C-alpha positions as MATLAB code, in Angstrom:
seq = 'XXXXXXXXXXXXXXXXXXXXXXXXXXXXXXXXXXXXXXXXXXXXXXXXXXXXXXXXXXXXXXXXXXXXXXXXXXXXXXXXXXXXXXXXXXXXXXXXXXXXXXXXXXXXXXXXXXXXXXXXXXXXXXXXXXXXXXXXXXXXXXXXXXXXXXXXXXXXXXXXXXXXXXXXXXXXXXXXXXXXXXXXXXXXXXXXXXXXXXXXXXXXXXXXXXXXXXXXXXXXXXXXXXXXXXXXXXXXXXXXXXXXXXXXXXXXXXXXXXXXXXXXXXXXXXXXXXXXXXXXXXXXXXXXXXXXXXXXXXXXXXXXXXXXXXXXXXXXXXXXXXXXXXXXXXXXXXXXXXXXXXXXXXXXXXXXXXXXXXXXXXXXXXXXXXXXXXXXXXXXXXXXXXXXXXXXXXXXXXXXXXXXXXXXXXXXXXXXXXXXXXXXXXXXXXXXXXXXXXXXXXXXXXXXXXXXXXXXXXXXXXXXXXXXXXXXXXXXXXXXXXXXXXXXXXXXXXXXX';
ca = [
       3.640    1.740   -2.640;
       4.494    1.728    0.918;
       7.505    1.243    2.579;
       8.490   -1.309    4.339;
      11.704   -1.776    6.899;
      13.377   -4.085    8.360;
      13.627   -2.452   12.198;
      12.104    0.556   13.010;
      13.949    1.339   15.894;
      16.443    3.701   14.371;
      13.228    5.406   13.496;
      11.912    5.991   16.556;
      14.992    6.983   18.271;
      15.112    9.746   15.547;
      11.419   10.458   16.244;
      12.050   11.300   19.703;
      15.305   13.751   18.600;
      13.906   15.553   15.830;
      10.475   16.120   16.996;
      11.511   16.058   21.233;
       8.923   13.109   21.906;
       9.453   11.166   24.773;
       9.204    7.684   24.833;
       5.897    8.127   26.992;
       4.235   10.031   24.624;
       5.179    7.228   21.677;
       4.225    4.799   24.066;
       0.485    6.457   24.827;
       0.034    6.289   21.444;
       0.848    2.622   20.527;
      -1.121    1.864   23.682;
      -4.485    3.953   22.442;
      -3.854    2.554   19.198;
      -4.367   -0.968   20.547;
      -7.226    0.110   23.259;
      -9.160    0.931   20.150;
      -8.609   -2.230   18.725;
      -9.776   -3.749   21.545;
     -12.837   -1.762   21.935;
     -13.521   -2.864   18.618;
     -14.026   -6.762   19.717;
     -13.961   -6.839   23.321;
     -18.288   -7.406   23.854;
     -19.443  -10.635   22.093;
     -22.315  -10.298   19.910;
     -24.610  -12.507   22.192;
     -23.949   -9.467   24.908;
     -24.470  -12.122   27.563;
     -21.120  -13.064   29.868;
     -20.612  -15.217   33.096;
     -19.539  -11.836   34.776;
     -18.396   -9.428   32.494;
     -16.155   -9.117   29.665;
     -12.425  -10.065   29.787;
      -9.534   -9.014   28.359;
      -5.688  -10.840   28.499;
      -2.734   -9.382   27.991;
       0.631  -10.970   27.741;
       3.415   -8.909   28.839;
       7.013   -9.234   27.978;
      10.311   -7.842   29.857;
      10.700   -5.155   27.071;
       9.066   -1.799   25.515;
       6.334   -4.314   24.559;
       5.671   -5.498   27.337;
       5.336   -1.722   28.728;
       3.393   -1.205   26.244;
       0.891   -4.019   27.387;
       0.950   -2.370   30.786;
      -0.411    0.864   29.718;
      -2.579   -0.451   27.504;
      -4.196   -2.465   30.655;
      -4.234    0.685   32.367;
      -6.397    2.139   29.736;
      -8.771   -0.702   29.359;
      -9.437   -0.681   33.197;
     -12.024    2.750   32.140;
     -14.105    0.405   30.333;
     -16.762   -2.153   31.468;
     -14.220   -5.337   31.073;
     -12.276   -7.077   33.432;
      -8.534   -6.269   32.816;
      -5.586   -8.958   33.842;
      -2.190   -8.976   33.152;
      -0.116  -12.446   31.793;
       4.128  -11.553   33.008;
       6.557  -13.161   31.385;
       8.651  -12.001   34.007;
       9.640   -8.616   35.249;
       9.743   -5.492   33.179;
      13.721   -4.928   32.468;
      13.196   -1.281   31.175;
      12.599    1.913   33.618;
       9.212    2.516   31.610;
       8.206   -0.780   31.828;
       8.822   -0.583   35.381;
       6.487    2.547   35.634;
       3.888    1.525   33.509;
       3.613   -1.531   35.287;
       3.637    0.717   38.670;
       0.948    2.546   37.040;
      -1.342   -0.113   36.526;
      -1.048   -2.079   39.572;
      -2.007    1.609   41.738;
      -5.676    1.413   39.235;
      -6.549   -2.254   40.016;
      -5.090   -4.495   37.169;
      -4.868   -8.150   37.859;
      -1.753  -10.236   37.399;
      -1.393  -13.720   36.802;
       1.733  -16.416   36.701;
       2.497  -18.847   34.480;
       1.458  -21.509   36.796;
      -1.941  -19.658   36.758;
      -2.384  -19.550   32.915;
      -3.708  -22.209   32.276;
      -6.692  -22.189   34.978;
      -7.322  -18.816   34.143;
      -8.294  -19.381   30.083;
     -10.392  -22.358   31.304;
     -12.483  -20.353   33.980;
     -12.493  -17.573   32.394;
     -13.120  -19.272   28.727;
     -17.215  -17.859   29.324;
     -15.826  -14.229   29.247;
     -12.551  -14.117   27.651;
     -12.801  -12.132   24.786;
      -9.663  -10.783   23.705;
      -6.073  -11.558   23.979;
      -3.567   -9.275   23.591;
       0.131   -9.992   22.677;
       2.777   -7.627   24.076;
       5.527   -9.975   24.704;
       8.099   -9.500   22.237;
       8.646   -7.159   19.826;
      10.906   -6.339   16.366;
      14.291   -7.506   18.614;
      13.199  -11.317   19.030;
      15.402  -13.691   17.681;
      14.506  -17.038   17.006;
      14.107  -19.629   18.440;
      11.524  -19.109   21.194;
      12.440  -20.193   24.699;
      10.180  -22.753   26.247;
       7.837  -21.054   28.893;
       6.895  -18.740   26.036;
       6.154  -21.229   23.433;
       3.977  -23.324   26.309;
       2.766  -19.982   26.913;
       1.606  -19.488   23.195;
       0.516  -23.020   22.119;
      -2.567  -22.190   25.411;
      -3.764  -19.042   24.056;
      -3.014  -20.190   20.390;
      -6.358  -22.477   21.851;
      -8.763  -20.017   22.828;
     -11.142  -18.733   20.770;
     -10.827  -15.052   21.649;
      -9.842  -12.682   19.302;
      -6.018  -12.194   19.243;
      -4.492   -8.700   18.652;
      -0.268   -8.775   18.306;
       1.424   -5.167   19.260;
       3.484   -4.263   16.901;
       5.099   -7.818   15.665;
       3.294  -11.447   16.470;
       5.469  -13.076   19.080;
       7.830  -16.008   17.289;
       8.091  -14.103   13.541;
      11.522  -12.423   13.483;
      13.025   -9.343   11.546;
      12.862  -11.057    8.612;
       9.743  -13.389    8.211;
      10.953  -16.891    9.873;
       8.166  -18.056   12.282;
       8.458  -20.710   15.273;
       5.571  -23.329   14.341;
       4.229  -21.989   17.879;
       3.939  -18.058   17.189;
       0.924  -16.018   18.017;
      -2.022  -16.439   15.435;
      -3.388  -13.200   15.377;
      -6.409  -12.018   13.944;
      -5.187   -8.827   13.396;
      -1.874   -6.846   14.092;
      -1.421   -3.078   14.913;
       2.529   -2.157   14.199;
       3.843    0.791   15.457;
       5.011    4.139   13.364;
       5.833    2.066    9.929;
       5.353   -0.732    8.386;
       7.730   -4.021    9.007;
       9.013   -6.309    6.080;
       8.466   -9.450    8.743;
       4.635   -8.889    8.479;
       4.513   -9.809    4.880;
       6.395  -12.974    4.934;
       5.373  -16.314    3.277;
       5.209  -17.687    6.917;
       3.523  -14.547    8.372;
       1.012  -14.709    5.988;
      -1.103  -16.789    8.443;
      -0.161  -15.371   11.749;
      -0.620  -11.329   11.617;
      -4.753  -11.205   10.546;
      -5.505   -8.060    9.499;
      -2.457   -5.485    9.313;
      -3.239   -1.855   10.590;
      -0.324    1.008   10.591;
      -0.363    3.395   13.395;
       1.490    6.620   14.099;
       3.178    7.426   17.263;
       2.222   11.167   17.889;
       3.779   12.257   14.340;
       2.789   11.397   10.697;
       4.124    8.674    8.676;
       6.188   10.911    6.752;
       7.920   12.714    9.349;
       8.399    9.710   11.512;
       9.894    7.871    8.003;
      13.296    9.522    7.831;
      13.924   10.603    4.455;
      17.602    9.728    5.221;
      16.960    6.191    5.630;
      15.557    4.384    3.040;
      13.237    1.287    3.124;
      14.302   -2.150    2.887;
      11.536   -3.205    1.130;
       8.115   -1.288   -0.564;
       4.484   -3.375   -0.258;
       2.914   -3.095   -3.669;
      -1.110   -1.504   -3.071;
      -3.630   -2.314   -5.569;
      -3.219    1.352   -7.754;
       0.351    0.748   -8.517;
      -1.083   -1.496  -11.498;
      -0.736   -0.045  -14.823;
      -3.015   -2.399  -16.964;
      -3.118   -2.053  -20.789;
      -4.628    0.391  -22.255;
      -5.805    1.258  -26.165;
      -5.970    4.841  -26.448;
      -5.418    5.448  -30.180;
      -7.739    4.398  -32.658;
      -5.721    4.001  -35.532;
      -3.944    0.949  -34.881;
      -4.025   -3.140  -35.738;
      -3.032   -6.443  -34.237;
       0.435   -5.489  -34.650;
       0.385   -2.427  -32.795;
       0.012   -4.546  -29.325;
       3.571   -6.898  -29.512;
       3.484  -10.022  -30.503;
       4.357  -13.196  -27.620;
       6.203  -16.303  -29.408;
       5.373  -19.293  -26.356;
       7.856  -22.101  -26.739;
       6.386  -25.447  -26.127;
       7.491  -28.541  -24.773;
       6.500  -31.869  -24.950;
       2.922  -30.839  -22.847;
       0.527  -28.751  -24.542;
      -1.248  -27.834  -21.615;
       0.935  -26.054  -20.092;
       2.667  -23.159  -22.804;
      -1.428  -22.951  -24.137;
      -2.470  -21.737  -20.938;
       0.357  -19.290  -20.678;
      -0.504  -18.269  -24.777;
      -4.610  -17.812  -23.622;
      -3.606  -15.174  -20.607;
      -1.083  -13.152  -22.767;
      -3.785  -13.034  -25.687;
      -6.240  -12.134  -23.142;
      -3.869   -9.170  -21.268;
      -3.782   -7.378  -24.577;
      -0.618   -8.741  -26.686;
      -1.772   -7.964  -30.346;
      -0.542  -11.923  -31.429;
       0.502  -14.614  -30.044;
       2.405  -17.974  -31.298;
       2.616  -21.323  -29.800;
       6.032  -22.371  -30.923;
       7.079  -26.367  -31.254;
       5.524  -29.295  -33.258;
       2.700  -31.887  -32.603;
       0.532  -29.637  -31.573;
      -2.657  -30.514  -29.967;
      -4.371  -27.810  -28.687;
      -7.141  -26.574  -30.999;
      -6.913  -22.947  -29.628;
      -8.268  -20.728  -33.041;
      -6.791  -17.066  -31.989;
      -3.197  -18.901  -31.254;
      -0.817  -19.197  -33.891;
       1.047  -22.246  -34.514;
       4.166  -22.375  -35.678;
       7.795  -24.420  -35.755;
      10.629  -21.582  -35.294;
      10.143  -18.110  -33.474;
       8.414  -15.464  -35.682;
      10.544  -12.909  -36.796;
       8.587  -10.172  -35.732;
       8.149  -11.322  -32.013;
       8.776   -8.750  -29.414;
       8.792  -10.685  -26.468;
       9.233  -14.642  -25.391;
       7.694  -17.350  -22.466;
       9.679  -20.387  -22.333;
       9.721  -23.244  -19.883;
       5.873  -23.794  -19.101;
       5.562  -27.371  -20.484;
       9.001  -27.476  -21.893;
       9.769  -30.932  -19.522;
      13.794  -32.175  -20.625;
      14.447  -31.456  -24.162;
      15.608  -33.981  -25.785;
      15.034  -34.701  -29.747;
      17.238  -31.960  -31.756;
      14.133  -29.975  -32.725;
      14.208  -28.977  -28.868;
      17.358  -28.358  -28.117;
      17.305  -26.266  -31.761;
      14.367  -24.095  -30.058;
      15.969  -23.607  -26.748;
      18.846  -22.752  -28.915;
      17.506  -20.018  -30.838;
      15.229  -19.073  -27.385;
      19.286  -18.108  -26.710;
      19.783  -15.867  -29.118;
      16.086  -14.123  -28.876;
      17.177  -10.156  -29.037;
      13.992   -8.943  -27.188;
      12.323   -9.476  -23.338;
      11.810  -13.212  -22.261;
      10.134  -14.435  -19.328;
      11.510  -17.905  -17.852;
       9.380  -19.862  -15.852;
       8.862  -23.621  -14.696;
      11.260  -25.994  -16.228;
      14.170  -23.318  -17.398;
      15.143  -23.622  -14.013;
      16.286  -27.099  -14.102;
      17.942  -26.509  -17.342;
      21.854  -25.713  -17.517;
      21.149  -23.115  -20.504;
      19.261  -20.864  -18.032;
      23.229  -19.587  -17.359;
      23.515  -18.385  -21.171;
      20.524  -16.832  -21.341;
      21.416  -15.272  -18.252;
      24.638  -13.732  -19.725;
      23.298  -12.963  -23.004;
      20.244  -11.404  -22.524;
      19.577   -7.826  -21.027;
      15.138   -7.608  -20.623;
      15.362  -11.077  -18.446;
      12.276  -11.781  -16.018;
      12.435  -15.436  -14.040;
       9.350  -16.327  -12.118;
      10.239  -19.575  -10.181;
       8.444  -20.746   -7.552;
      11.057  -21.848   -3.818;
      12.251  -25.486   -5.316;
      12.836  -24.110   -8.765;
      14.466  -20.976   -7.121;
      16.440  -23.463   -5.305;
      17.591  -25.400   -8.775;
      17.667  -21.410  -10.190;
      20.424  -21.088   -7.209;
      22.326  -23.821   -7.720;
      22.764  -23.679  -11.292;
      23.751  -19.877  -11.657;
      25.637  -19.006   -8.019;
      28.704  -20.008   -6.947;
      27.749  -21.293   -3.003;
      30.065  -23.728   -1.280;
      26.732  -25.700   -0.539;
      23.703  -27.179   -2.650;
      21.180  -24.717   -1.499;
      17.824  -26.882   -0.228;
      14.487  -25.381   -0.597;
      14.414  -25.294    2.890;
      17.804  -22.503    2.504;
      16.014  -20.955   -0.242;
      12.561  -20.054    1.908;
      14.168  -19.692    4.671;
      16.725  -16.637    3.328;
      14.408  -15.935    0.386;
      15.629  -12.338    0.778;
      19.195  -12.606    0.943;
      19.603  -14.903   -1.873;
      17.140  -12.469   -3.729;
      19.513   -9.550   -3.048;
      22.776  -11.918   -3.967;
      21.312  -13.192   -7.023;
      20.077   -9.682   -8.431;
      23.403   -8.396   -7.293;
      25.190  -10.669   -9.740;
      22.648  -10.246  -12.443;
      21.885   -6.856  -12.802;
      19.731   -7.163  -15.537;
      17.394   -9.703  -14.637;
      14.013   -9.081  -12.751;
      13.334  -11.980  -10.114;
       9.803  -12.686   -8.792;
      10.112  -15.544   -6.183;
       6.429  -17.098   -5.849;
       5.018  -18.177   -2.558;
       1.999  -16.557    0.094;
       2.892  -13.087   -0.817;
       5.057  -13.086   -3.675;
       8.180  -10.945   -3.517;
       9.622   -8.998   -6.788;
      13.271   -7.949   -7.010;
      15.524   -5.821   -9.541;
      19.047   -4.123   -9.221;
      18.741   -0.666   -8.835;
      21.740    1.460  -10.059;
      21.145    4.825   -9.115;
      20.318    3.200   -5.591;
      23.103    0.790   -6.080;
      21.206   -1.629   -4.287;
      19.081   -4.805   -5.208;
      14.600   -3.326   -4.476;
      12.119   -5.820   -3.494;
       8.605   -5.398   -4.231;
       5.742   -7.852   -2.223;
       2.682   -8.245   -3.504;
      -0.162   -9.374   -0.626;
      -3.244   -8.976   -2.512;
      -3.213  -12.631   -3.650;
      -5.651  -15.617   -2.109;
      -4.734  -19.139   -1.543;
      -7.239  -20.132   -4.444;
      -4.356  -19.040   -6.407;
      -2.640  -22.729   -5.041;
      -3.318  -24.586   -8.075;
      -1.548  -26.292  -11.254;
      -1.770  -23.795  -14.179;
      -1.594  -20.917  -11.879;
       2.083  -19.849  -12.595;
       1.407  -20.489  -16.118;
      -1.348  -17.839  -16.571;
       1.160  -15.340  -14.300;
       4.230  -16.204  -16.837;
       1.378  -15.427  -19.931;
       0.508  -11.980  -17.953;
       4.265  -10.676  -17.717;
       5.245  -11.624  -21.351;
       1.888  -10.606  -23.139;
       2.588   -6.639  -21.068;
       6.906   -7.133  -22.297;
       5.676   -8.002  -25.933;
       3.447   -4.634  -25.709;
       6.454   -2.509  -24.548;
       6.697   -2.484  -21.034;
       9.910   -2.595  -19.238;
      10.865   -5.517  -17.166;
      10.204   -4.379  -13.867;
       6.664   -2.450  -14.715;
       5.790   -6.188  -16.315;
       6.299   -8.041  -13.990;
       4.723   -5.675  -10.826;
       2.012   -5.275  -13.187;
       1.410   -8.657  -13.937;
       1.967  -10.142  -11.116;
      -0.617   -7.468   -9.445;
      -3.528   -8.112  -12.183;
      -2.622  -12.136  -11.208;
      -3.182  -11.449   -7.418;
      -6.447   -9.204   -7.609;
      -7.729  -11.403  -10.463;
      -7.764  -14.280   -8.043;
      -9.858  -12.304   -5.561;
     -12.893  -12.479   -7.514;
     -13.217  -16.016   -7.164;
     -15.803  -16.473   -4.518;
     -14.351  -20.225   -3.574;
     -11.081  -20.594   -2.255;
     -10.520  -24.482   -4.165;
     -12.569  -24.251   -7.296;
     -10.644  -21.506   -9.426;
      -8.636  -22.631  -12.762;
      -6.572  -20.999  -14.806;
      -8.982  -20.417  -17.615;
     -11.538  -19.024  -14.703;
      -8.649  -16.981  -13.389;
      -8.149  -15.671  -17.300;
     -11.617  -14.525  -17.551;
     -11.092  -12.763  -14.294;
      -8.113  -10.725  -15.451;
      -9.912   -9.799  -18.158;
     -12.798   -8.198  -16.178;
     -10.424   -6.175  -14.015;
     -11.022   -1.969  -14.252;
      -8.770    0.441  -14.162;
];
């Protein structure tokens, strides 16, 4: 895992104390950290140019913009053309002398008023843009010269490199619809909970993590902890059959409730069968689905060791439904709640009663989740519920200690009361692909989580697990709009430890 913080300035100002770094020195660094990403894309692959090629970089007033200065300073050694985009003048003594510094070696400056002249004669040779205009300070929203500013370059087809943070995402995710699209984003000394956002997920490219003259781990304090940790790809711990003398009933056994839909609960039954639960039983009446390895059956099995309710499950409303969500209540194992438990008042019970809890909702049905189980002064809108995804993560965890909580979205985002921290974790997962944006999707994820709870797993290790396999399973598709859920099945079954 690596982890992931809200601001990173307390960590640099303890940088420069405990390991007597200057600010230059930290500042050199972010500045050849970006020169080399320049490098990397700053001569088109045709090789041929109107003059020769160009690179832009915005400055702001801050320690980003500075940083823009000396990294035009740098770039002015290499064949390119250098110039310089102010947002005004640098407010900070080093911005001040880096700027000094690069106007004595020959940089060019241009205005606002010049902008927009510039990316259309120079649109031949322009080849990179470079965003140094704010950093992790900004607070939303934008001011006006800088979103005119970004909706021009957001035009050109140059490659676009953010320092540190794309201008317009905040410290904690939320994006102005006119925020630097970057292709890719080099952050400075650790990595920023922002860049993983639901609404960063299509502005910051390619994420690269550079140091700052020190290592990672001495410039991450050990005395302040992360605010977050990014889940990598080995932090999956996928089932695994080592002894030999076993049966079906050494590998748990999932009970799926179904509603009114087969579709729905089946799909969820197929991935947990398929993720290495011994047995699994489709539990209801009518059913339709022909499925031959899934058991049918009207009440929970006795032997069950772990439940999936709510895929399917629509408004119960003959007795035999409400008699299943009924005994779903009184389940004394792990369940995983998905889909239409979170419109249903008796999500509250099961809440209260039951200690291995894992809720996968995706933002409106964390939005019904809220408003059901919390005690707000206001109906929370999915709007509220993206928009401080975190916050009501952390409050709703807080309250229910026992419960794991994976809010769905771009990059999904895990969360689980942790008492010897006694704090509420997150966990985000960014491995997954937008072919993942499909009706079934959740289902196979909900069949994932319970099939590794019925085989023993805790609720936490499920669901980062699961929710892992789910991600790099979708990966193998090689079209972003054709996979389905019984594709996406067959791909979690091919992944290797």
């Amino acid at each position: 895992m690596i982890n992931l913080f809200l601001d990173t300035r307390k960590l640099d100002a303890l940088a420069r104390e405990n390991y007597e770094l200057s600010e230059e020195i930290m500042m050199e660094n972010a500045a050849g950290a970006l020169e080399s990403e320049v490098m990397a894309h700053a001569f088109s692959q045709s090789g041929t140019y109107m003059h020769r090629p160009t690179v832009l970089i915005l400055a702001g007033k801050g320690n980003n913009g500075a940083d823009g200065y000396a990294l035009a300073r740098r770039l002015i050694c290499h064949e390119i053309a250098v110039f310089v985009f102010e947002s005004g003048e640098p407010e900070s003594d080093m911005g001040k002398l880096q700027k000094k510094r690069a106007q004595k070696i020959g940089v060019h400056f241009i205005s606002l008023y010049e902008l927009d002249s510039f990316l259309e004669e120079k649109s031949f040779d322009l080849t990179v843009i470079v965003d140094c205009l704010y950093g992790a300070g900004f607070h939303l929203p934008l001011d006006a010269e800088t979103e005119a500013v970004l909706s021009s370059v957001n035009k050109n087809d140059a490659y676009k490199i953010a320092c540190d943070i794309p201008t317009g995402i905040d410290c904690h995710g939320n994006a102005s619809p006119n925020a630097f699209r970057a292709d890719s984003t080099v952050t400075m000394g650790a990595h920023k909970v922002c860049l993983y956002s639901d609404f960063a997920r299509d502005l910051c490219g390619k994420i690269s993590c550079t140091n700052l003259g020190i290592s990672k781990t001495n410039f991450e304090n050990p005395f302040i902890l992360p605010d977050a940790y990014l889940l990598e790809q080995n932090d999956i711990q996928l089932p695994s059959r080592r002894r030999l003398n076993v049966n079906k009933g050494s590998f748990g056994h999932l009970a799926v409730l179904k509603g009114k839909m087969d579709g729905a609960a089946t799909i969820c039954a197929k991935a947990a069968f398929s993720f290495g639960a011994g047995l699994v039983s489709l539990v209801g009446e009518n059913f339709l689905s022909g499925e031959y390895e899934i058991i049918k059956t009207s009440s929970i099995p006795e032997k069950a060791t772990a439940l999936a309710l709510g895929m399917g499950l629509g408004n119960p409303d003959t007795d035999f439904e409400k008699q299943l969500i009924d005994s779903a209540l009184n389940f004394n194992g792990p369940v995983v709640c998905d889909a239409d438990m979170f419109h249903n008042s008796k999500i509250c019970q099961l809440l209260k009663k039951n200690k291995e809890l894992v809720l996968t909702p995706h933002p409106k049905e964390f939005a019904d989740l809220l408003n059901l189980t919390m005690d707000y002064d206001n109906k929370i809108s999915v709007h509220d519920a993206i928009e401080n995804k975190l916050n009501y993560m952390k409050d709703f965890c807080t309250k229910y200690k026992d419960a794991v909580l994976l809010v769905k979205g771009a990059v999904p985002v895990i969360s689980k009361w942790n008492s010897e921290e006694s704090r509420v974790k997150f966990y985000f997962n960014p491995h997954g692909t937008n072919a993942l944006a499909k009706g079934g999707s959740g289902d196979v994820l909900a069949g994932l989580i319970g099939s590794l709870l019925a085989q023993g797993y805790n609720t936490l290790s499920a669901t980062v697990s699961a929710s892992l396999a789910h991600s790099l399973a979708s990966q193998k598709s090689e079209s972003s709009f054709s996979l389905t859920p019984l594709k996406l099945i067959e791909y979690v079954e091919s992944l290797e430890k």
